[in-house]
Coordinates of C-alpha atoms and ligand atoms in Angstrom, one line a residue:
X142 CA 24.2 -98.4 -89.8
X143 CA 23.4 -94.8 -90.1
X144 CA 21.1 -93.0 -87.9
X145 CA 18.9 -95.0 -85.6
X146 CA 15.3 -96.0 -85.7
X147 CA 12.7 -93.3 -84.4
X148 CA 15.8 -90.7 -85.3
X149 CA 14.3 -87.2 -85.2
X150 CA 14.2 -84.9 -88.4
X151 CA 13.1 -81.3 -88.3
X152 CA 13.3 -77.5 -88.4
X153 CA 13.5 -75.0 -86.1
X154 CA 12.7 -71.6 -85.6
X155 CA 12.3 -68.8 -83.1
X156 CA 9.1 -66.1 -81.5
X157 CA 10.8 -63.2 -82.4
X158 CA 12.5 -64.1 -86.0
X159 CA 9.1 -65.0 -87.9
X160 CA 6.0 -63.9 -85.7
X161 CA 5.9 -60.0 -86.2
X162 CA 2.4 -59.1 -84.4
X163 CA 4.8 -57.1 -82.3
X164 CA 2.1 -55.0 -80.7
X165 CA -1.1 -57.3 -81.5
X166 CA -3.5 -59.4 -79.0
X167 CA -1.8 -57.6 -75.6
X168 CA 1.9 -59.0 -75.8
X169 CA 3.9 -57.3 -73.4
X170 CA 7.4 -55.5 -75.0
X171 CA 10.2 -57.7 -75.1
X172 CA 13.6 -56.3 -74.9
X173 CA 14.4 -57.5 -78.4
X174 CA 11.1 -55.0 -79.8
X175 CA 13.2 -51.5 -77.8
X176 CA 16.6 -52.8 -78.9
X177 CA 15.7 -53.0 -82.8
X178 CA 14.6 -49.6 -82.6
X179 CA 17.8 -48.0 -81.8
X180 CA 19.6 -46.2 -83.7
X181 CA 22.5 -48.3 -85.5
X182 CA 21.9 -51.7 -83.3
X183 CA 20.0 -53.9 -86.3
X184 CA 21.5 -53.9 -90.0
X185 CA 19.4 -51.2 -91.9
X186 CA 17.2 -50.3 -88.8
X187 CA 15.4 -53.9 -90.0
X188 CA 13.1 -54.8 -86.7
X189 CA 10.7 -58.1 -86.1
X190 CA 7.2 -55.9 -86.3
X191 CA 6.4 -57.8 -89.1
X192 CA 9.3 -60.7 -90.2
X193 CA 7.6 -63.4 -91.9
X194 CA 4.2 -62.7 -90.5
X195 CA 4.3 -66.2 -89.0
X196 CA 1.5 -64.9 -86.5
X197 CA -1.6 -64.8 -89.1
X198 CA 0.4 -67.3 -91.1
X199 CA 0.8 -70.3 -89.3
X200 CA -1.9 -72.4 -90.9
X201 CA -0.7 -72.4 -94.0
X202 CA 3.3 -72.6 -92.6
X203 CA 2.3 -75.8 -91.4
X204 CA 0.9 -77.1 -94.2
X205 CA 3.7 -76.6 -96.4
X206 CA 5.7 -78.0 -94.3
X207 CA 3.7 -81.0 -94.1
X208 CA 4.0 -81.2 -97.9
X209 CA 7.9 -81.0 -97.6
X210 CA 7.7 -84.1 -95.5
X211 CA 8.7 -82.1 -92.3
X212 CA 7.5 -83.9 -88.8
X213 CA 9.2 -82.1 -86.4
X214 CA 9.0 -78.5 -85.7
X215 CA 11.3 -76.4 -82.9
X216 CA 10.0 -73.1 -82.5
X217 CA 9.4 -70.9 -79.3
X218 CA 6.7 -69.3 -77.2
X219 CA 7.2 -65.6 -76.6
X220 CA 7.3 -64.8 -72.9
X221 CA 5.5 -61.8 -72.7
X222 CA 2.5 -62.8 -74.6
X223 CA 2.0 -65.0 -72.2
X224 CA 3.0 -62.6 -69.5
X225 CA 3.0 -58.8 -70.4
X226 CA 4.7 -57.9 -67.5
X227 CA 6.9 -60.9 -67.3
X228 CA 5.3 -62.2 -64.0
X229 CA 1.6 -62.0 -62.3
X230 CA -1.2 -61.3 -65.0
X231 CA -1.7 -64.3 -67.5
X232 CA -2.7 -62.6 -71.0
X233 CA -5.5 -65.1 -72.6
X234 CA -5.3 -63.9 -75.9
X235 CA -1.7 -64.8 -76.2
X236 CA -2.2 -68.4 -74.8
X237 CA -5.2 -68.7 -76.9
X238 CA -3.1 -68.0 -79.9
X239 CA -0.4 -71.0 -79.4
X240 CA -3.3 -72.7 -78.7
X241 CA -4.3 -72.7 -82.0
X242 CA -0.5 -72.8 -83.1
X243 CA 0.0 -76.1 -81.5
X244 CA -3.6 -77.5 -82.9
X245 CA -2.4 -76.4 -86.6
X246 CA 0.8 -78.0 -85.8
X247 CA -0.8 -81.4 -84.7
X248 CA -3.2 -81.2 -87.7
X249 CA -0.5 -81.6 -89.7
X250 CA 1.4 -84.2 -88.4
X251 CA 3.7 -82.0 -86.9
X252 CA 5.2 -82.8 -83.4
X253 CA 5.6 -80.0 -81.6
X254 CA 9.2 -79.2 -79.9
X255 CA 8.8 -76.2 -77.4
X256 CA 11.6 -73.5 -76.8
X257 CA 10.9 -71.8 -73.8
X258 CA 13.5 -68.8 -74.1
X259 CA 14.9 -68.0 -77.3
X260 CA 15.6 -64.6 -76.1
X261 CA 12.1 -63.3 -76.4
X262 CA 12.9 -61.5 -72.5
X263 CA 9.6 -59.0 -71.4
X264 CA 10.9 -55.1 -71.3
X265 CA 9.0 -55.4 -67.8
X266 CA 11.8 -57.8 -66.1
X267 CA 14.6 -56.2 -68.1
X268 CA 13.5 -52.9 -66.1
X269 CA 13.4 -54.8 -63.0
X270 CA 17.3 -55.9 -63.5
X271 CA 16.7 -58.7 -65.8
X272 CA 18.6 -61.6 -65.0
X273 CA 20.6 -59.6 -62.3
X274 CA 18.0 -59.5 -60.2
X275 CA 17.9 -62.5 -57.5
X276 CA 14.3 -63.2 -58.1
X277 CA 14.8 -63.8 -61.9
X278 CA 14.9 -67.7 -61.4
X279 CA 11.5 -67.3 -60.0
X280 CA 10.6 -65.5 -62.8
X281 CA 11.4 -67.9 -65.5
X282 CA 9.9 -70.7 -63.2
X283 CA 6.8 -69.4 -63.1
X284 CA 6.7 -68.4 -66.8
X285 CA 7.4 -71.9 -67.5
X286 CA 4.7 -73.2 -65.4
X287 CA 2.1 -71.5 -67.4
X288 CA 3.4 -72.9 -70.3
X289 CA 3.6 -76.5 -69.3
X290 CA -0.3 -75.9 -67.5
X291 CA -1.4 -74.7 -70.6
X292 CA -0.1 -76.9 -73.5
X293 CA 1.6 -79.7 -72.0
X294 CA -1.1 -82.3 -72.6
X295 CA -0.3 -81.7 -76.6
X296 CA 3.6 -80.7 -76.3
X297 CA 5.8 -83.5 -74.9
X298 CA 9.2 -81.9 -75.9
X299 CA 10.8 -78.8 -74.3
X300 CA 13.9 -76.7 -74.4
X301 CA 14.8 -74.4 -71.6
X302 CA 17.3 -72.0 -72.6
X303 CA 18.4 -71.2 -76.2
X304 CA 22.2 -70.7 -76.7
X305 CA 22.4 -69.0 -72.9
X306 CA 26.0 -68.0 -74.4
X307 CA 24.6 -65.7 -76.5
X308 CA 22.1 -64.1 -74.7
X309 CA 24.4 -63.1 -71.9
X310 CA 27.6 -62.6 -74.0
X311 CA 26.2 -60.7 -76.8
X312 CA 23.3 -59.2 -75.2
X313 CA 25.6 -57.9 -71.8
X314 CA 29.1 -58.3 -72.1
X315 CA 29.7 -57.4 -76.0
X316 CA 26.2 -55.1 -76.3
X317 CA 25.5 -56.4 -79.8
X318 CA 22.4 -57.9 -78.9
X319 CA 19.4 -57.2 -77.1
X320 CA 18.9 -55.1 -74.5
X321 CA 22.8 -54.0 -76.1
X322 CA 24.5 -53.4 -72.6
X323 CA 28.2 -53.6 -71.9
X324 CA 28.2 -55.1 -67.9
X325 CA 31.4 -55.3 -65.9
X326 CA 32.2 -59.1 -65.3
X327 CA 31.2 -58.9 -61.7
X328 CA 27.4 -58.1 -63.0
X329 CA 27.3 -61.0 -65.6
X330 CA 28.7 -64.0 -63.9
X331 CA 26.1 -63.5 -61.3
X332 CA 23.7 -63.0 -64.1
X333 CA 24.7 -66.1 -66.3
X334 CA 24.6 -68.0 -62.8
X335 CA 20.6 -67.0 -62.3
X336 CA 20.2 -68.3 -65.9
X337 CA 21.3 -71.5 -65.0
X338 CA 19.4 -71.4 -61.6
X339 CA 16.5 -70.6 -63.7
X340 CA 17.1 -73.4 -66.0
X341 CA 17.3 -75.6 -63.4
X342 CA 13.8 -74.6 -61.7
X343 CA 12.2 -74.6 -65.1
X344 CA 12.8 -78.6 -65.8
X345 CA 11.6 -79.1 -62.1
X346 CA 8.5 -77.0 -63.3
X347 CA 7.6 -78.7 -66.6
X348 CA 8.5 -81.9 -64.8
X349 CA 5.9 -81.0 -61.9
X350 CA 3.1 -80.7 -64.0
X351 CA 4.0 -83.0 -66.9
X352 CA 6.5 -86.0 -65.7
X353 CA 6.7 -87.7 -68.8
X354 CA 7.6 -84.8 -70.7
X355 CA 11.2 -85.1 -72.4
X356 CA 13.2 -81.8 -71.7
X357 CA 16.3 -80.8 -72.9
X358 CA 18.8 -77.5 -72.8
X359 CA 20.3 -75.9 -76.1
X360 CA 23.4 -74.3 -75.8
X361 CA 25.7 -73.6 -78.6
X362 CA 29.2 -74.3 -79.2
X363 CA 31.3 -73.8 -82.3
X364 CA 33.6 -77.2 -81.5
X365 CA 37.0 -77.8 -81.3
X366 CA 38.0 -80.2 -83.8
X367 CA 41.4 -82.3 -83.6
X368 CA 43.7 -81.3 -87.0
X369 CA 43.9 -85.4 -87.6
X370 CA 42.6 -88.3 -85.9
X371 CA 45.8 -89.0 -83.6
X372 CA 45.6 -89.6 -80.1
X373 CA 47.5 -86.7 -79.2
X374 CA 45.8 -84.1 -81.2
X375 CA 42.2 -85.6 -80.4
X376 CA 43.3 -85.4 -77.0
X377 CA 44.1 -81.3 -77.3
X378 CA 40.9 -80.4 -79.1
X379 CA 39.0 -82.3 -76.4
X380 CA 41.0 -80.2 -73.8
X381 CA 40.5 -77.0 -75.7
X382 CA 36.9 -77.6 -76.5
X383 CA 36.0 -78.0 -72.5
X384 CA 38.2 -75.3 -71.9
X385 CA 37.6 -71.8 -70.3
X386 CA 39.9 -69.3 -71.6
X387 CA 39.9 -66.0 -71.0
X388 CA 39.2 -64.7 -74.0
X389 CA 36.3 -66.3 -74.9
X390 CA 34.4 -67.3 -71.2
X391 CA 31.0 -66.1 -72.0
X392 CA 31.1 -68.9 -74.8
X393 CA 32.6 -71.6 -72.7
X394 CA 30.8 -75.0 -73.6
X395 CA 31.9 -76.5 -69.8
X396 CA 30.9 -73.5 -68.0
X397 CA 27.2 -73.4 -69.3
X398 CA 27.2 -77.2 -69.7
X399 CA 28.6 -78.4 -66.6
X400 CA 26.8 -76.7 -64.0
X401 CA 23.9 -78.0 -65.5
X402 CA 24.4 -81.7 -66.8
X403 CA 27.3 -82.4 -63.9
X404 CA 26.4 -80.4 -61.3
X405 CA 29.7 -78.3 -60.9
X406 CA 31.7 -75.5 -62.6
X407 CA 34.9 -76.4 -64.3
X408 CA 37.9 -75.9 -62.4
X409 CA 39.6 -73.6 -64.9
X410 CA 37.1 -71.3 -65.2
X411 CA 36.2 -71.1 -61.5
X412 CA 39.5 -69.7 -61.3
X413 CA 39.1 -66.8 -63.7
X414 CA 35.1 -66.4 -62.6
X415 CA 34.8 -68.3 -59.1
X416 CA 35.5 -64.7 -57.2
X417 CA 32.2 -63.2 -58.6
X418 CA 29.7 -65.9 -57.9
X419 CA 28.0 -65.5 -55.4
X420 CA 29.5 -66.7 -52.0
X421 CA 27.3 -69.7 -51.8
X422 CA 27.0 -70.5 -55.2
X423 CA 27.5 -74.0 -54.1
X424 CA 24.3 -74.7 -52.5
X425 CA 22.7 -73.7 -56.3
X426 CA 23.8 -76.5 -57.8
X427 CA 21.6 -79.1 -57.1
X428 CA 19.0 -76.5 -58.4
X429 CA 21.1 -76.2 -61.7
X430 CA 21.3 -80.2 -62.3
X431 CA 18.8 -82.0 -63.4
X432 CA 18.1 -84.7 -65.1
X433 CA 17.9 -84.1 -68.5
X434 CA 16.4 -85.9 -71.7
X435 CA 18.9 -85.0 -74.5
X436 CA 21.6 -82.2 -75.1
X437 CA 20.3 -80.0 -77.6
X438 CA 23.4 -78.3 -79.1
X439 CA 23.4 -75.2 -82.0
X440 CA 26.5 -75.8 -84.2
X441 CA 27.4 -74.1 -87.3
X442 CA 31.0 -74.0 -87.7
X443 CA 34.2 -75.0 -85.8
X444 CA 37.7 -75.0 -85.3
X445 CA 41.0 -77.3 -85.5
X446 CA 44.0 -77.6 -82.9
X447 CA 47.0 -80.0 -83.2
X448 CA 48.7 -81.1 -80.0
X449 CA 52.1 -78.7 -79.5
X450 CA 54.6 -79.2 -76.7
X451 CA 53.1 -76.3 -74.3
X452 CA 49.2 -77.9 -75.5
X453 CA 46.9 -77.4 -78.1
X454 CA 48.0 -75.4 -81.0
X455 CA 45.4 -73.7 -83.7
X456 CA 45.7 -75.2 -86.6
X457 CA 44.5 -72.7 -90.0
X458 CA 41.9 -73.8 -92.3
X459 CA 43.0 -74.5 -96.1
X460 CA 43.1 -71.0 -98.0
X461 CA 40.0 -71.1 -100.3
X462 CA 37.8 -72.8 -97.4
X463 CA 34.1 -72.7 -98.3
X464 CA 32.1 -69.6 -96.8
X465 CA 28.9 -69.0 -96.0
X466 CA 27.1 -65.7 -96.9
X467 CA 27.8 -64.7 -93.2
X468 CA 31.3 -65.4 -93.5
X469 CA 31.1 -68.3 -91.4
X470 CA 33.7 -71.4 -92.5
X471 CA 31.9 -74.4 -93.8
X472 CA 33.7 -77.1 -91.6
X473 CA 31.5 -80.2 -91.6
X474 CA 33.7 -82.7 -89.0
X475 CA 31.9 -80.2 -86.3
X476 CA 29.0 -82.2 -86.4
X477 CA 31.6 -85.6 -86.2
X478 CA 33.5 -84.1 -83.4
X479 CA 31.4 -81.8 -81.0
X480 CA 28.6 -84.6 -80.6
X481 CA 30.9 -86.8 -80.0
X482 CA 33.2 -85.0 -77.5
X483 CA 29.7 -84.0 -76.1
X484 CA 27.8 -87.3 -75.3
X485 CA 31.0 -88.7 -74.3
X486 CA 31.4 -85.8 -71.3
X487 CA 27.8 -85.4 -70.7
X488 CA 26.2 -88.9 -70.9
X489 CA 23.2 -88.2 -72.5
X490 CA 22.0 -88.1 -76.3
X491 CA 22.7 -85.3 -78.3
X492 CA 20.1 -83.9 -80.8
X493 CA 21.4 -80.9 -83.2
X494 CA 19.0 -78.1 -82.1
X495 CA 20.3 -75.9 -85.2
X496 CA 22.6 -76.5 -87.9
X497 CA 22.0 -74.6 -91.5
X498 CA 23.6 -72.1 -93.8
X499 CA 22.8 -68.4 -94.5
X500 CA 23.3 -67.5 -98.1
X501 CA 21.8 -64.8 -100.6
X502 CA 19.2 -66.4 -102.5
X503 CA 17.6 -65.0 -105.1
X504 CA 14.6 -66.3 -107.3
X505 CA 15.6 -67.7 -110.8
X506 CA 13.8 -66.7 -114.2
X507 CA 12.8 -69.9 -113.6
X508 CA 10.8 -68.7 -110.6
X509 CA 12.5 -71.4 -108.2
X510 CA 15.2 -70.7 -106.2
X511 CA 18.2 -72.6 -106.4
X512 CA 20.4 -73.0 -103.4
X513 CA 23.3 -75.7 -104.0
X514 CA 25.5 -74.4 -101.2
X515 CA 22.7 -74.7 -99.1
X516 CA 22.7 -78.5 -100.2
X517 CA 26.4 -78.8 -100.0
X518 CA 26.6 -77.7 -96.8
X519 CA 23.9 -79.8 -95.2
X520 CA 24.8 -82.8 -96.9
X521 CA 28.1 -82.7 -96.1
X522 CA 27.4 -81.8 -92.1
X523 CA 24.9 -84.3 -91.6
X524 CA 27.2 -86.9 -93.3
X525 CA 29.6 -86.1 -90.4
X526 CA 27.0 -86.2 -87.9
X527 CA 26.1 -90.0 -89.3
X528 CA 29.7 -90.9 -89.0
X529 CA 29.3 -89.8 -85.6
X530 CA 26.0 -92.2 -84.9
X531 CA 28.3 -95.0 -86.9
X532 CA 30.5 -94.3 -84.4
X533 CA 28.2 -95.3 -81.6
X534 CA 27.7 -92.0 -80.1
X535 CA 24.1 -92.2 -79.2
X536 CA 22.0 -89.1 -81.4
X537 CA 18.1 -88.3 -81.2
X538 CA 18.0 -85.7 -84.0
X539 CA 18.5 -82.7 -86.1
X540 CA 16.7 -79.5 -86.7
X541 CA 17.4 -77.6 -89.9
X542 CA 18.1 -73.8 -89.3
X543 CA 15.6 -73.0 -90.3
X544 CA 12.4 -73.7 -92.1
X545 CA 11.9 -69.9 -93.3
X546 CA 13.9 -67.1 -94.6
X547 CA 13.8 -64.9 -91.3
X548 CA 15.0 -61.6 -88.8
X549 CA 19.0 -62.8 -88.3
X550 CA 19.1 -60.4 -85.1
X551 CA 21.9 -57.6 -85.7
X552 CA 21.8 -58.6 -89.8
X553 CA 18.5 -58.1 -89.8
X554 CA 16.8 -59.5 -93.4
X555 CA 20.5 -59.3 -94.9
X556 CA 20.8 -62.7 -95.4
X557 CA 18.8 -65.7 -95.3
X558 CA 18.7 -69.2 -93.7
X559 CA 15.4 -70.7 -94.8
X560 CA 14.6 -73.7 -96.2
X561 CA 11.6 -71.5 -98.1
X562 CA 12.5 -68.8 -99.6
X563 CA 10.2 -65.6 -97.8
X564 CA 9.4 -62.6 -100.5
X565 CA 9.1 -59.8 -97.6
X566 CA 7.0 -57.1 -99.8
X567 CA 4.6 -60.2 -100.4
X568 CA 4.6 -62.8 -97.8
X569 CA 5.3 -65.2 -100.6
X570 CA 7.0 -68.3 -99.4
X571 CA 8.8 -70.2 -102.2
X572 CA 10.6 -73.4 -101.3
X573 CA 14.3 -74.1 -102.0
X574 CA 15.6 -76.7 -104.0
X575 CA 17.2 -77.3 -100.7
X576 CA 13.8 -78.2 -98.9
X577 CA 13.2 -80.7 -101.6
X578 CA 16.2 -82.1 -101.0
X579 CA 15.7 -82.8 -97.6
X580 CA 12.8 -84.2 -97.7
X581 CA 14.4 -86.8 -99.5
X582 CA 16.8 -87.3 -96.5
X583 CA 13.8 -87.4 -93.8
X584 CA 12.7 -90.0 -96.5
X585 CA 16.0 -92.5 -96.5
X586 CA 16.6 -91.6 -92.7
X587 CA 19.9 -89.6 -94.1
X588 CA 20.8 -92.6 -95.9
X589 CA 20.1 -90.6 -99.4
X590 CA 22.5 -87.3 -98.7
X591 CA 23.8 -86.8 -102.2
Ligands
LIG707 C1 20.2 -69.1 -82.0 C2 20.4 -68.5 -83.2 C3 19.4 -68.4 -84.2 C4 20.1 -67.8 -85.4 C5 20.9 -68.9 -86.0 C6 21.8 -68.3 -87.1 O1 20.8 -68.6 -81.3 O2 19.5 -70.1 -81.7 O3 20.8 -67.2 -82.9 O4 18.3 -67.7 -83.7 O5 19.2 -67.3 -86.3 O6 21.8 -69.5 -85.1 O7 22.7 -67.4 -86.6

């Protein structure tokens, strides 16, 4: 069987990661351009001012990617060149300039797949409160009218939110990213719960003006997976997966997901959280769910649990597990399990919104660069993500993160996740042996992964 007919391939990307052109063409500051410039918060005081130069670049981007075979591209606008101030004053140059991003695109056969918010948040708002403050919904609704006015009659696909776990989490409740604060939990529930709201208003926005627009939302998860296929232990990873512990609440996959694909919080973590919602939270949630297109879902790495007498129990992974460069455990049956688990709680298709390895490549005498971790890695994850379509469980696509070496956030340049291979002194972009691979499994459909 394999993946289905019309199955989506494609990379994605991000505003802030490859554009630089921090200050160019009258974009606003976004909270990301102040945070990389303090002291300590960005691995080897690395900032976005310039990343991959994607902003002058974009022509040619496109074109190699066209000759890799890639058809799909996910990237994101960047609020506040749209909006310097976040809200009110609509900046032309910036809308002409994914004007011409989106014709380049097109051009090439590429389909366009339209992040709104992949953390790209306008200093202006931030020093209004920032998600805290009540009107934020409005905020992001209105943004994400002008974007639909603009470019919806050439971009059919949308994302809200990118991983809305992290930009809360990390950027409020652990400070490692942007804007690097440290809240008390009784100023980021109600701030996760406006993101939501605001999530909410922004499909009923694109909708408005563009009905037959297919939107999605892309959280991430890193999936609990069952230690071996009985009952009893698939049963416990399910349970753990859609759980809301303590611990780790800010990356809860039912308390960003079910507000918004069932229209309620989970009952476990409205015990631990329900106190600091607001006192009619209730009457949001019809806001919060709306119909969606797909499930969009960043995974890179997950878990095992087997089932124990008191519940799920963690179950190690094998010494000498496989690593990425960043450390993170290669554990492919991620992309088998938290699909699955997912379509089967949320009813609706499931496309990979990022999956991909970071390593540190280097550029052979050969001049190539040769990346067979890279290969390994995606090979063996999307293999688990077939078995998963085999399986019945009904998948749209998969974006490869990412198409270009690019700014990792905190790790700055340290290590890279690219497809292409991006020389920073030169611009040069040098593709992978890994992009060459792929384009032989957008070729067979992901019948041809090895
Ligand atoms: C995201 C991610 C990307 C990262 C990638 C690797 O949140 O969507 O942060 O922007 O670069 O996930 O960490």
């Amino acid at each position: 069987m394999g993946f289905p007919a019309g199955f989506v391939w494609g990379v994605a990307s991000s505003a802030y990661q490859i554009e630089g052109a921090a200050y160019e063409d009258g974009k606003g500051e976004t909270v990301w351009d102040r945070f990389s410039r303090r002291p300590g918060a960005v691995h080897d005081g690395h900032t976005g001012d310039v990343a991959c130069d994607h902003y002058h670049r974009y022509a040619e981007d496109f074109r190699l990617m066209a000759e890799l075979g890639i058809r799909h591209h996910r990237f994101s606008v960047c609020w506040p060149r749209l909006l310097p101030e976040g809200t009110g004053r609509l900046n032309e140059a910036g809308l002409d300039h994914y004007d011409r991003l989106i014709d380049a695109m097109l051009e090439n056969g590429i389909t366009p797949w339209l992040t709104l918010f992949h953390w790209e948040y306008p200093m202006a708002l931030q020093q209004r409160g920032a998600w805290e403050n009540p009107d934020s919904p409005k905020w992001f609704a209105e943004y994400a009218r002008a974007v639909a006015a603009r470019y919806a009659d050439r971009v059919g696909h949308f994302f809200t939110l990118n991983e809305p776990q992290c930009f809360i989490g990390l950027g409020y409740v652990t400070g490692e990213h942007a804007p690097g604060l440290k809240l008390p939990v009784d100023a980021t529930i109600p701030m996760a719960h406006n993101a939501l709201i605001a999530h909410g208003l922004a499909v009923q926005a694109l909708r408005a003006e563009s009905p037959r627009a297919k939107i999605g939302y892309a959280p991430c998860s890193s999936p609990i997976c069952p230690a071996t296929d009985a009952e009893a232990d698939v049963e416990a990873a399910r349970g753990a997966y859609f759980s809301t512990p303590a611990d780790r609440g800010f990356f809860s996959t039912a308390w960003w997901s079910d507000p918004a694909l069932l229209g309620r919080y989970p009952e476990d973590g409205l015990k631990l959280y329900g106190q600091y919602l607001p006192a009619l939270f209730e009457r949001d949630l019809a806001t919060i769910c709306q119909r969606l297109d797909y499930y969009g879902q960043n995974i890179y790495s997950g878990s095992f649990v087997k089932a124990g007498p008191s519940g799920p129990e963690p179950v190690k992974l094998p010494v000498g597990t496989a690593k990425t460069g960043m450390n993170w455990p290669v554990t492919p049956e991620c992309l088998y399990w938290g699909p699955k688990f997912l379509s089967e709680r949320y009813g609706v298709p499931v496309i990979i919104t990022e999956n991909g390895m970071a390593d540190l490549d280097a550029v052979s005498r050969d001049g190539k660069v040769h990346d067979p971790a890279r290969q390994n890695y995606l090979s063996r994850y999307i293999e688990q993500f077939r078995r998963a379509a085999d399986d019945g469980v009904p998948v749209a696509g998969y974006f490869c993160w990412s198409f270009l070496d690019n700014f990792e956030w905190a790790m700055g340049y340290r290590d890279r996740f690219g497809l292409v291979y991006v020389n920073y002194e030169t611009q040069r972009r040098i593709p992978k042996d890994s992009a060459y691979w792929y384009q032989g499994v957008i070729e067979s459909n992901g019948a041809v992964l090895f």
